[in-house]
mmCIF file of C-alpha atoms in Angstrom:
data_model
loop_
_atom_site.group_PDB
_atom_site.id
_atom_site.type_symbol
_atom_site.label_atom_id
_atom_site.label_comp_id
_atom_site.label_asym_id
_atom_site.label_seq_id
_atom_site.Cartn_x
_atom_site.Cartn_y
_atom_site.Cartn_z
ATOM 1 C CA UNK A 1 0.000 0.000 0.000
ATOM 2 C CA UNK A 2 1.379 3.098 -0.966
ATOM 3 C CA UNK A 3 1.934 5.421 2.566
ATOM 4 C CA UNK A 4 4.787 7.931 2.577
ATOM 5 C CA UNK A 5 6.588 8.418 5.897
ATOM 6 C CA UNK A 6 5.319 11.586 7.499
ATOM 7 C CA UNK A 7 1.974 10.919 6.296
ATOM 8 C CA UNK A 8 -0.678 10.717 9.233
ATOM 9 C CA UNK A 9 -2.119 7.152 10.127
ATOM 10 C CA UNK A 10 0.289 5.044 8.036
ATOM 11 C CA UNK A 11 1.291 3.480 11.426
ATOM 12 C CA UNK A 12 -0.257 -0.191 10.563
ATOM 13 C CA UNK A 13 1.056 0.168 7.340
ATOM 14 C CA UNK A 14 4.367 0.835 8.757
ATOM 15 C CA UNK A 15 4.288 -2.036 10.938
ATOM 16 C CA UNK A 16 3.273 -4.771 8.745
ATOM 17 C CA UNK A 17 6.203 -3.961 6.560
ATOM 18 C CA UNK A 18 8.501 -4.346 9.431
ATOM 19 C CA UNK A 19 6.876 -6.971 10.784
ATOM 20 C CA UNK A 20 6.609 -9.224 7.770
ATOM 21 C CA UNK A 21 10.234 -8.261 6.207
ATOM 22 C CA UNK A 22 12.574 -7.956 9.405
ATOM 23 C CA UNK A 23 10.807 -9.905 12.375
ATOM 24 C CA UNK A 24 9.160 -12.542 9.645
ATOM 25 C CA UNK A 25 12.580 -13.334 8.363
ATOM 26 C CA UNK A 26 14.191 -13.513 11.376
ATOM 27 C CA UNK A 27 12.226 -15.885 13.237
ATOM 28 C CA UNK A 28 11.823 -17.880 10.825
ATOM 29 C CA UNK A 29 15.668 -17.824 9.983
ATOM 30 C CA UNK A 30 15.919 -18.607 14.017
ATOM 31 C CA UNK A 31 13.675 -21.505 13.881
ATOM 32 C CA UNK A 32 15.394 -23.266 10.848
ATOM 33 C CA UNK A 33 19.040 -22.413 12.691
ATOM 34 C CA UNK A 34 17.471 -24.382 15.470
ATOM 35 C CA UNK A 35 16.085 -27.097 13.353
ATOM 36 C CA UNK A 36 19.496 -27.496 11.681
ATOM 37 C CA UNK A 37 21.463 -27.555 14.872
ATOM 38 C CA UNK A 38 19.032 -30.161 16.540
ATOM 39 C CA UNK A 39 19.433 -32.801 13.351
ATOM 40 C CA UNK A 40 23.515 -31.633 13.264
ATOM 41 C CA UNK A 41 22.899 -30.593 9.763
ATOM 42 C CA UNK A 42 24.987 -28.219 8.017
ATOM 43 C CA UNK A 43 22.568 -26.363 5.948
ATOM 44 C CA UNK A 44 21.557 -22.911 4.455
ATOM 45 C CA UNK A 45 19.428 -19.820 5.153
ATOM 46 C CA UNK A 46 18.275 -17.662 1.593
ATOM 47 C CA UNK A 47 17.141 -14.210 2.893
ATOM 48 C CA UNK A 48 14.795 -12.829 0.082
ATOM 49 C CA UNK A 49 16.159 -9.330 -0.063
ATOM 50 C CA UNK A 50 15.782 -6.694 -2.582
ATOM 51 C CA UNK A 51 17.949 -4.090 -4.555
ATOM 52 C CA UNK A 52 16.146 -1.986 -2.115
ATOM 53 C CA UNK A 53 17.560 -3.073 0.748
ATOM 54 C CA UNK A 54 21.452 -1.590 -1.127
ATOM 55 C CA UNK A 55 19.914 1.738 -2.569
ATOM 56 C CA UNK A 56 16.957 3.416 -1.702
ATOM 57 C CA UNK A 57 15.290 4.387 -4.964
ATOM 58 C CA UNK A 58 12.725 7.584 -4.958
ATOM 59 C CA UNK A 59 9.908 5.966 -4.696
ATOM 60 C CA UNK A 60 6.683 8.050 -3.207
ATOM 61 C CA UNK A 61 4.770 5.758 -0.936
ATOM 62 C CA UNK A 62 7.184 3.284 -0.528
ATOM 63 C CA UNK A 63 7.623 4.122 3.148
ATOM 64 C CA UNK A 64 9.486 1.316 5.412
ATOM 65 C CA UNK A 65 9.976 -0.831 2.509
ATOM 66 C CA UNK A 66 13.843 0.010 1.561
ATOM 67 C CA UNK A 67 14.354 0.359 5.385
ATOM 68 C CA UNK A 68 13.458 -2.838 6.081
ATOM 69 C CA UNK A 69 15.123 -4.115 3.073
ATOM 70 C CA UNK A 70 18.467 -2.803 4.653
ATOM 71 C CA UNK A 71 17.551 -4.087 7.813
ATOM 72 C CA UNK A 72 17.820 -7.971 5.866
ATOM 73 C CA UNK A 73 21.113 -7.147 4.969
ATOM 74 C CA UNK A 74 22.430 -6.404 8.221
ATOM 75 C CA UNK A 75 20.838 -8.817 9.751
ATOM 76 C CA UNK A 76 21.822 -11.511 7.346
ATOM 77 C CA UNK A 77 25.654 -10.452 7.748
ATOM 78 C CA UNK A 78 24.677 -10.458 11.685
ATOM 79 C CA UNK A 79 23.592 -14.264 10.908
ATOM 80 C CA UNK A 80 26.762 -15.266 9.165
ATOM 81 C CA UNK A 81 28.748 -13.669 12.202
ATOM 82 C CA UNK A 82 26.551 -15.347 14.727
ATOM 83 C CA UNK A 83 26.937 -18.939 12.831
ATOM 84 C CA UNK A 84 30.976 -18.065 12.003
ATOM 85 C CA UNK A 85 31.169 -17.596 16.138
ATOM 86 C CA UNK A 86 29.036 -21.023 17.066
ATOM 87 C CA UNK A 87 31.603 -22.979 14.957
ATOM 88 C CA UNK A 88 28.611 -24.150 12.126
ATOM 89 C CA UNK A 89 28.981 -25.024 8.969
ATOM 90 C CA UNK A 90 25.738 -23.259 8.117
ATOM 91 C CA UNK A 91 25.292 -21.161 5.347
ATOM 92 C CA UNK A 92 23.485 -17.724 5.155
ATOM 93 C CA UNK A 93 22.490 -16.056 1.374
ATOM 94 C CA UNK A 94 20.539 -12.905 0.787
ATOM 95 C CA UNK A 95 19.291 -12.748 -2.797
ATOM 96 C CA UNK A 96 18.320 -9.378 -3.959
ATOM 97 C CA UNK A 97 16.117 -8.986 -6.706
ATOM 98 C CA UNK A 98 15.171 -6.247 -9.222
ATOM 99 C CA UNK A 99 11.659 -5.721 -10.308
ATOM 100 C CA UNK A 100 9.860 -8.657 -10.254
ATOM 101 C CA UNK A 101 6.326 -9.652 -11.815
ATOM 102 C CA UNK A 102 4.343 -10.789 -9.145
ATOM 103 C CA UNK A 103 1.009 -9.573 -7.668
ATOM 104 C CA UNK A 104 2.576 -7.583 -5.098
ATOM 105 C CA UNK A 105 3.940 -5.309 -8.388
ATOM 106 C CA UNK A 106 0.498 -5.755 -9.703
ATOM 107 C CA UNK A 107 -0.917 -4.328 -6.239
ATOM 108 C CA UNK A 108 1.838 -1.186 -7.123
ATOM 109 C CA UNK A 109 -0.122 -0.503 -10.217
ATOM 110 C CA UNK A 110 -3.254 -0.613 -9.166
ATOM 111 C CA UNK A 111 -3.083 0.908 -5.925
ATOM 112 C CA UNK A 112 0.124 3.033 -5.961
ATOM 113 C CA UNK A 113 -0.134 4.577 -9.537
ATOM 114 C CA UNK A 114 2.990 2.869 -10.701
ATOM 115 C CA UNK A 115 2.893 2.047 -14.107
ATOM 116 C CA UNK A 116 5.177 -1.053 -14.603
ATOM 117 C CA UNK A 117 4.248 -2.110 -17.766
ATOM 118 C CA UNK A 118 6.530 -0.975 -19.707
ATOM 119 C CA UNK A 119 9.814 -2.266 -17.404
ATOM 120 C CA UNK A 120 11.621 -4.961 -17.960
ATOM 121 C CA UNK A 121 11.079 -7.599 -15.254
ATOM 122 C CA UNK A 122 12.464 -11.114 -13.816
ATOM 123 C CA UNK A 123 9.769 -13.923 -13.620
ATOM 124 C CA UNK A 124 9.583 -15.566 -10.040
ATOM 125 C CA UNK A 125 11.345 -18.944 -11.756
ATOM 126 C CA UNK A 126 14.609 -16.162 -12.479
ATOM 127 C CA UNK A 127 14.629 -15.715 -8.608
ATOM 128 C CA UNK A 128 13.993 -19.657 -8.048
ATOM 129 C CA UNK A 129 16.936 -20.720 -10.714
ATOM 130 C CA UNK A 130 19.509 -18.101 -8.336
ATOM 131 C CA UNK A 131 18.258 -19.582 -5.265
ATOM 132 C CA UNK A 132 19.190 -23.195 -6.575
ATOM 133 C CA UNK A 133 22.418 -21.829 -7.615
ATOM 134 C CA UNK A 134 23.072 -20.753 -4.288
ATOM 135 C CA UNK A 135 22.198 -23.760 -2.855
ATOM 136 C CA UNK A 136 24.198 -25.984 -5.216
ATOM 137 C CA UNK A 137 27.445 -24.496 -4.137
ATOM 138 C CA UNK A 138 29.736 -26.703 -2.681
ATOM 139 C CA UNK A 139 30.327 -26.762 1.359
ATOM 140 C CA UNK A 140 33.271 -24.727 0.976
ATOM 141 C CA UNK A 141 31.877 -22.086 -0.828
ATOM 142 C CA UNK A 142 29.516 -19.447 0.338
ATOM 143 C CA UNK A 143 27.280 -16.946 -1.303
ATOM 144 C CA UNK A 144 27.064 -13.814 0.686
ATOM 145 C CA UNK A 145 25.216 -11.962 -1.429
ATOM 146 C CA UNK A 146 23.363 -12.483 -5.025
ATOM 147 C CA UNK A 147 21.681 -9.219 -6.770
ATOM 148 C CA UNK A 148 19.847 -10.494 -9.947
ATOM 149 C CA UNK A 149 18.590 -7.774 -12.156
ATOM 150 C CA UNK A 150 16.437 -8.356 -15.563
ATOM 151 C CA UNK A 151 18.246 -6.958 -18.400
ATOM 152 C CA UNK A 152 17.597 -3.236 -18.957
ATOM 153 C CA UNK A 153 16.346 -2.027 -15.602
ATOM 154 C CA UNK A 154 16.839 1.448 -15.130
ATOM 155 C CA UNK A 155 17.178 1.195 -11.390
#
């Protein structure tokens, strides 16, 4: 929903955004840590970040959004520390996308005034296919950080 900053009554607006992007992630990145360690599996964590969360764009309305896309990446370099310090073998990847066609850019359009039609996007298997990459690294290696961008995208 499109809600600038110091715009009155955008505080539930503001809060979901936080609450889904930073707490969401993190909890859920806490219970599969916890999962992992109870089975004594070495595994991985994907953060689904954003270009956002690198440079914030101008964007009216986008309010917490690029906030709380910077808040993934610091937490997800606070994750790697944490798991470097405990001795895992864990591995922690934030993948930051461009513009993606999905309904939430649909929701842009329609509610936002965004016109998006026109932009060159990445379909939601481009984001899968750099997840698997990620994933199909070998135990040694480590992606800290993938930024996939469609070809052409002015931001």
């Amino acid at each position: 929903q499109k809600v600038d900053l110091l715009e009155a009554g955008n505080t539930a607006t503001m809060r979901q955004s936080l609450e889904v992007n930073v707490l969401g992630l993190t909890l859920c990145s806490r219970e599969a840590f916890q999962s992992m360690q109870k089975r004594g599996v070495a595994g991985h964590i994907i953060h689904i970040n954003s270009i956002e969360g690198h440079k914030v764009q101008n964007y009216p309305g986008a309010n917490l959004y690029p906030a709380s896309k910077f808040a993934v990446t610091a937490i997800t370099e606070t994750m790697r520390n944490e798991l470097r310090n405990a001795g895992t073998k864990i591995k922690v990847t934030s993948i930051s996308p461009g513009f993606v066609k999905t309904p939430m850019v649909d929701l842009c359009d329609e509610y936002a005034g965004f016109d998006t039609t026109m932009m060159p996007m990445l379909q939601p298997a481009d984001i899968a296919h750099g997840i698997l990459y990620a994933l199909g690294t070998p135990p040694h290696v480590q992606v800290h950080e993938l930024t996939i961008k469609p070809v052409g995208e002015p931001v």
